[in-house]
Tab-separated table of C-alpha atoms in Angstrom:
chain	number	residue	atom	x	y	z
A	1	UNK	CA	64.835	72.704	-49.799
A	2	UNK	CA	63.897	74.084	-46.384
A	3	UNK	CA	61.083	75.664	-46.091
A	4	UNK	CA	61.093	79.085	-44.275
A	5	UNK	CA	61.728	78.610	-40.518
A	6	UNK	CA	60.592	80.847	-37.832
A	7	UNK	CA	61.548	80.583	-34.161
A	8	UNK	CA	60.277	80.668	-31.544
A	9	UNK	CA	57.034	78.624	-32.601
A	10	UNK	CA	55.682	79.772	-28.812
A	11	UNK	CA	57.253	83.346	-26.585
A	12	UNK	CA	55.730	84.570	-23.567
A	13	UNK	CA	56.784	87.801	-22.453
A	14	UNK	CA	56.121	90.220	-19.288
A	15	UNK	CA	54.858	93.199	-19.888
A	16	UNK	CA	57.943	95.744	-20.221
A	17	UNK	CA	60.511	92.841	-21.435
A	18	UNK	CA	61.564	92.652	-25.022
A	19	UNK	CA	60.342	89.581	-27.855
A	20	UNK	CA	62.952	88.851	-30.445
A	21	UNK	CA	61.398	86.694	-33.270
A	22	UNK	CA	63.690	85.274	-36.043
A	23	UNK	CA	63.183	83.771	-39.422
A	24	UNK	CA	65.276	82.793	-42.039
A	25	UNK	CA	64.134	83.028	-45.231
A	26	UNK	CA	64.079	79.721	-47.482
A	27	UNK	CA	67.564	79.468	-49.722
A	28	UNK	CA	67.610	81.698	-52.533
A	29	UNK	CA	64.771	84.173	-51.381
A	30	UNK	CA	65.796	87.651	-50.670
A	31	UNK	CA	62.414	89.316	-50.264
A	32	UNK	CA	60.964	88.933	-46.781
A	33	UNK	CA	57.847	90.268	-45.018
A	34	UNK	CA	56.776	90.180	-41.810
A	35	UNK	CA	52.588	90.073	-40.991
A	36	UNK	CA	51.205	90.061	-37.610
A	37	UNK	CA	47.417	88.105	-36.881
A	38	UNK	CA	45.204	88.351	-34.754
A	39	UNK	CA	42.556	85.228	-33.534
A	40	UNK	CA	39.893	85.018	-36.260
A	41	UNK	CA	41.390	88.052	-38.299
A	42	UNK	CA	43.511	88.268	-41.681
A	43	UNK	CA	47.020	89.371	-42.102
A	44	UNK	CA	48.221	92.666	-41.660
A	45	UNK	CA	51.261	93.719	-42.899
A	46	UNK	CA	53.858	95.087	-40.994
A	47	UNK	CA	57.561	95.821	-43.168
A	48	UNK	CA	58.882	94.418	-46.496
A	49	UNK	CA	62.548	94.204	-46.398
A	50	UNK	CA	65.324	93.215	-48.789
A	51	UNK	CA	69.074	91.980	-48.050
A	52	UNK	CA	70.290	94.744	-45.302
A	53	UNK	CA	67.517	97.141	-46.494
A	54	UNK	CA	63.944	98.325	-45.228
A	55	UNK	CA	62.088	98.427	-48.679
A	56	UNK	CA	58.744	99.348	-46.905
A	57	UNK	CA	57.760	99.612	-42.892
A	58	UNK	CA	54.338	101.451	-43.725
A	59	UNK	CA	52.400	98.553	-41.476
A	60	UNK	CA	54.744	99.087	-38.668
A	61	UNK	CA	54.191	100.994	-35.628
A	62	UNK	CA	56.621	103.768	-35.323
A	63	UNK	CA	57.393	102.898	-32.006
A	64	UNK	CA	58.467	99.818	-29.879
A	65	UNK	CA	58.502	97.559	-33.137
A	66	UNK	CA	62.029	97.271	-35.423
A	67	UNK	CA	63.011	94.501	-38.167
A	68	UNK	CA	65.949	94.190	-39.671
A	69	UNK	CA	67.165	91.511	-42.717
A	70	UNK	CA	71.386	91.848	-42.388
A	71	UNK	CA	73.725	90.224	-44.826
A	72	UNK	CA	74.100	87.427	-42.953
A	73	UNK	CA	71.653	85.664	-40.382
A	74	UNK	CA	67.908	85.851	-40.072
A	75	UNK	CA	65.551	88.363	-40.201
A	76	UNK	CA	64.695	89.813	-36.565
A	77	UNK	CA	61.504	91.395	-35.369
A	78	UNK	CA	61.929	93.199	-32.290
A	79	UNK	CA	59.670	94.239	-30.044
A	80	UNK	CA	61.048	96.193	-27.080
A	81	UNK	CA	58.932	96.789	-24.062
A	82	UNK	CA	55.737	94.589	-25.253
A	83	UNK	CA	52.192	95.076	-23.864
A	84	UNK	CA	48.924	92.767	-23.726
A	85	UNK	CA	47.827	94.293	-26.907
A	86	UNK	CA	51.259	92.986	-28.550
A	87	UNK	CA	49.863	89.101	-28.064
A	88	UNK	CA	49.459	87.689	-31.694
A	89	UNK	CA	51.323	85.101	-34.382
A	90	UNK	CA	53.697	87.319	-35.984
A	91	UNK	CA	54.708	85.182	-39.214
A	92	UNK	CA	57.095	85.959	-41.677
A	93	UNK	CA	57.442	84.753	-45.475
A	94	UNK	CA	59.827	85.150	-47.987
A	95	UNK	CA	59.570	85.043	-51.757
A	96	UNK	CA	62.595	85.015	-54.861
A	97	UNK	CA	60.938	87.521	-56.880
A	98	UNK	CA	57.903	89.490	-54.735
A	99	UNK	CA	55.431	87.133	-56.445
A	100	UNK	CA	54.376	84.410	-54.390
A	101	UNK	CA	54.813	84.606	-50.273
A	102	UNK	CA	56.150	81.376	-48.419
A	103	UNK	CA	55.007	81.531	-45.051
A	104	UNK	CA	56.720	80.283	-42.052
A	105	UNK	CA	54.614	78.518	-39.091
A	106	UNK	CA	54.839	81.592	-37.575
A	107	UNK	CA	56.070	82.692	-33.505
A	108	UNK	CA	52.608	83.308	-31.301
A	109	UNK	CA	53.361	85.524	-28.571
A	110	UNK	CA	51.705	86.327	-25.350
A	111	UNK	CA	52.134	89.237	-23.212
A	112	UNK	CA	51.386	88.160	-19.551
B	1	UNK	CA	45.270	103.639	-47.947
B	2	UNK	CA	44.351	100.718	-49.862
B	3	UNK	CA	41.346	98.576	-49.069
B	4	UNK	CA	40.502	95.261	-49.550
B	5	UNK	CA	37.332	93.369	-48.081
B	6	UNK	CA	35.841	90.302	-48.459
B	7	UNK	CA	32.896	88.277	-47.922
B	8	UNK	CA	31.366	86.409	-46.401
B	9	UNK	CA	33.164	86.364	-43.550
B	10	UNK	CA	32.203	82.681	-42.798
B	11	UNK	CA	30.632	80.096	-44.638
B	12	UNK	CA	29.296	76.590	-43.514
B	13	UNK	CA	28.509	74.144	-46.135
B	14	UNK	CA	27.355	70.306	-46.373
B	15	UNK	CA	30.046	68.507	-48.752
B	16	UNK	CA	29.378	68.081	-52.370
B	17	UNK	CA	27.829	71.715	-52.040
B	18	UNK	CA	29.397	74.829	-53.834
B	19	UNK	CA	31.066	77.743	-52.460
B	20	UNK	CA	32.363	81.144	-53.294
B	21	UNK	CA	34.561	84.414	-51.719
B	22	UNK	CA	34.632	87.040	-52.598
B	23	UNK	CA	37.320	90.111	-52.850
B	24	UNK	CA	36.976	93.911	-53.602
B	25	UNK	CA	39.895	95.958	-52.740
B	26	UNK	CA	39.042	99.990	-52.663
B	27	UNK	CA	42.307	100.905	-55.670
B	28	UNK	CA	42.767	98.766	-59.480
B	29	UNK	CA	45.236	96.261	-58.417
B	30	UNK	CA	48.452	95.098	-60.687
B	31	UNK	CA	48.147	91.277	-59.248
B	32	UNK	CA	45.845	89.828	-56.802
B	33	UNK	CA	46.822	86.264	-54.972
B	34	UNK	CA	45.156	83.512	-52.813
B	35	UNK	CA	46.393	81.672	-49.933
B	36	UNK	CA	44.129	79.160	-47.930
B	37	UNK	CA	45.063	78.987	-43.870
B	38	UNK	CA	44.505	75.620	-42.165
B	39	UNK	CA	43.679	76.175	-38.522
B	40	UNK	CA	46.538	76.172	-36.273
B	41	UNK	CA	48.623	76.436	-39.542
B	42	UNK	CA	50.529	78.770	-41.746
B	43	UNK	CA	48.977	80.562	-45.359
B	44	UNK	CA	49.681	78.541	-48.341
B	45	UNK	CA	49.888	80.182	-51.711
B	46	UNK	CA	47.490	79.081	-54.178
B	47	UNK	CA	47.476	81.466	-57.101
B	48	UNK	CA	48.258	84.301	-58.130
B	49	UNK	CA	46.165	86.770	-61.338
B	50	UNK	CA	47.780	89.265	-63.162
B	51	UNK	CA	45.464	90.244	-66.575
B	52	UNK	CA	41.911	91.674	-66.556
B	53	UNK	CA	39.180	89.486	-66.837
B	54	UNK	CA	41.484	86.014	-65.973
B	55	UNK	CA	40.254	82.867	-65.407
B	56	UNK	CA	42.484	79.753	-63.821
B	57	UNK	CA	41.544	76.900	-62.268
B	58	UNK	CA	43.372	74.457	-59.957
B	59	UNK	CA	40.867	71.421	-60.063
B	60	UNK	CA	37.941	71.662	-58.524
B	61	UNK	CA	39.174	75.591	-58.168
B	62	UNK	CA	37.956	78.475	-59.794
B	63	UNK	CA	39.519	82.073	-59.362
B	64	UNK	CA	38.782	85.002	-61.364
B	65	UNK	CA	40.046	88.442	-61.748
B	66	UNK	CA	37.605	90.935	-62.216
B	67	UNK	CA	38.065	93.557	-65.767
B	68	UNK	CA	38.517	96.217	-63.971
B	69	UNK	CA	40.967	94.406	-61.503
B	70	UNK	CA	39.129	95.684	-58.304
B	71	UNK	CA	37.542	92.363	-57.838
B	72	UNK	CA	38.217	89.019	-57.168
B	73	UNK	CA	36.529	85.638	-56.262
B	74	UNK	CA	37.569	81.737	-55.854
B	75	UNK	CA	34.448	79.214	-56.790
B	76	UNK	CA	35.007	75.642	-55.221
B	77	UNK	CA	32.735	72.778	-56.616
B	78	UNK	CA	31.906	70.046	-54.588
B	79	UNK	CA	33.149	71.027	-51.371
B	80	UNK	CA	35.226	68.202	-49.632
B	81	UNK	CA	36.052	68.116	-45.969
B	82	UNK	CA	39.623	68.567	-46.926
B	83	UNK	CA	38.565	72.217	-48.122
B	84	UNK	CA	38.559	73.082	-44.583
B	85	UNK	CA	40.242	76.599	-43.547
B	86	UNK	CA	39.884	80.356	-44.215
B	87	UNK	CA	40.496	81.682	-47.564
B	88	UNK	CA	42.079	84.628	-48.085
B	89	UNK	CA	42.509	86.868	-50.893
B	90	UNK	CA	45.925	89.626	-50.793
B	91	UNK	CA	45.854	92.289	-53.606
B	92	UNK	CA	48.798	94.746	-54.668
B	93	UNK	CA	48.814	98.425	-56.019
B	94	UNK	CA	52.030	99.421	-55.627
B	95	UNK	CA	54.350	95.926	-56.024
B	96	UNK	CA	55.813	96.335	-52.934
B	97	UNK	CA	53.497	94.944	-50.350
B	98	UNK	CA	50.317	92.821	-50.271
B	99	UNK	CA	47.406	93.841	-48.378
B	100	UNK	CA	45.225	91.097	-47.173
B	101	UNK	CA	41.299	90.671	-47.035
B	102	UNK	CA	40.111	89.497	-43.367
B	103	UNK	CA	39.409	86.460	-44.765
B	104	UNK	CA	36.419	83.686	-45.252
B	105	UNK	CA	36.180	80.874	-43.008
B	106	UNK	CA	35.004	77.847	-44.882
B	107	UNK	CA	33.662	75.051	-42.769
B	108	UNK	CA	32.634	71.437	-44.543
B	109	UNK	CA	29.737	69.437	-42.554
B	110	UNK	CA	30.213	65.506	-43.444
């Protein structure tokens, strides 16, 4: 069993461009969140989402930042016009039942 | 919103010495979890408490959930250089999402 993937592992972005940042959950898990870190810091999270539904995007900033889990495919972060303060991993995990979290290797992004 | 620290923030320890973290989150909690971080790697799940006052071990492991279920802390014995990483402890309120302490970065000197 496949454990969750994330990709890319490494995105550099210009300020202004857009970061897409998939992951697909492992088989079987329909609960996936998304947590962004910063060097030397713990997780925060960011939005909780279900099979085509955003459960909770509290950690999220309203702007700029999107996620989305469809029926089919990964999940997708999207970041639209990023900015220096944007560089950090972003991992996502996924879990069957919203006990445990399996955590992907993550995507660190840089803003140049 | 919901709270959770945790201390210390790092921790450097010979091997065969003892160490502790420790977690208080600000609201009573309905689970709290632990995950250990390599660095340059991904959180792992270690364990997860649920009832007030619980005990579990994993080994040379210790976690415990506090009675009131506001605090939280993992005891390792013996420290080994493989025990290497930061420690983190996530607790829940609401069942929905986790909310993470910053961590405590536990280095092992041979």
């Amino acid at each position: 069993n496949a454990g969750v993937m994330q990709n890319p592992r490494h995105l550099v972005r210009r300020r202004g461009q857009e970061a897409r940042l998939r992951c697909s959950p492992m088989k079987g898990h329909s609960h996936v969140y998304w947590y962004r870190q910063l060097p030397e810091e713990g997780l925060k999270f960011m939005v909780y989402l279900q099979k085509e539904n955003i459960i909770d995007e509290s950690g999220m900033p309203k702007e700029r930042f999107s996620a989305e889990f469809p029926k089919e495919g990964p999940s997708i972060l999207r970041i639209q016009q990023v900015v220096r303060g944007d560089s950090a991993a972003y991992f996502c995990a996924s879990s069957p039942s919203r006990v445990e979290q399996y955590f992907g290797p993550g995507t660190r992004l840089t803003v140049t | 919103g919901q709270q959770v620290m945790q201390i210390p923030q790092y921790q450097h320890v010979q091997e065969g010495e003892d160490f502790t973290t420790y977690c208080n989150s600000s609201t009573t909690l309905s689970n709290i979890q632990w995950y250990k971080q390599r660095p340059g790697g991904h959180p792992v799940f270690l364990i997860q408490l649920v009832k007030s006052g619980e005990v579990k071990k994993q080994k040379r492991l210790t976690f415990q959930f506090g009675e009131a279920k506001k605090n939280s802390s993992l005891h390792i014995t013996a420290t080994q250089t493989t025990d290497v990483g930061t420690y983190f402890c996530a607790g829940s309120d609401d069942g929905n999402k986790l909310v993470f302490g910053a961590g405590t970065i536990l280095r092992v000197k041979s």
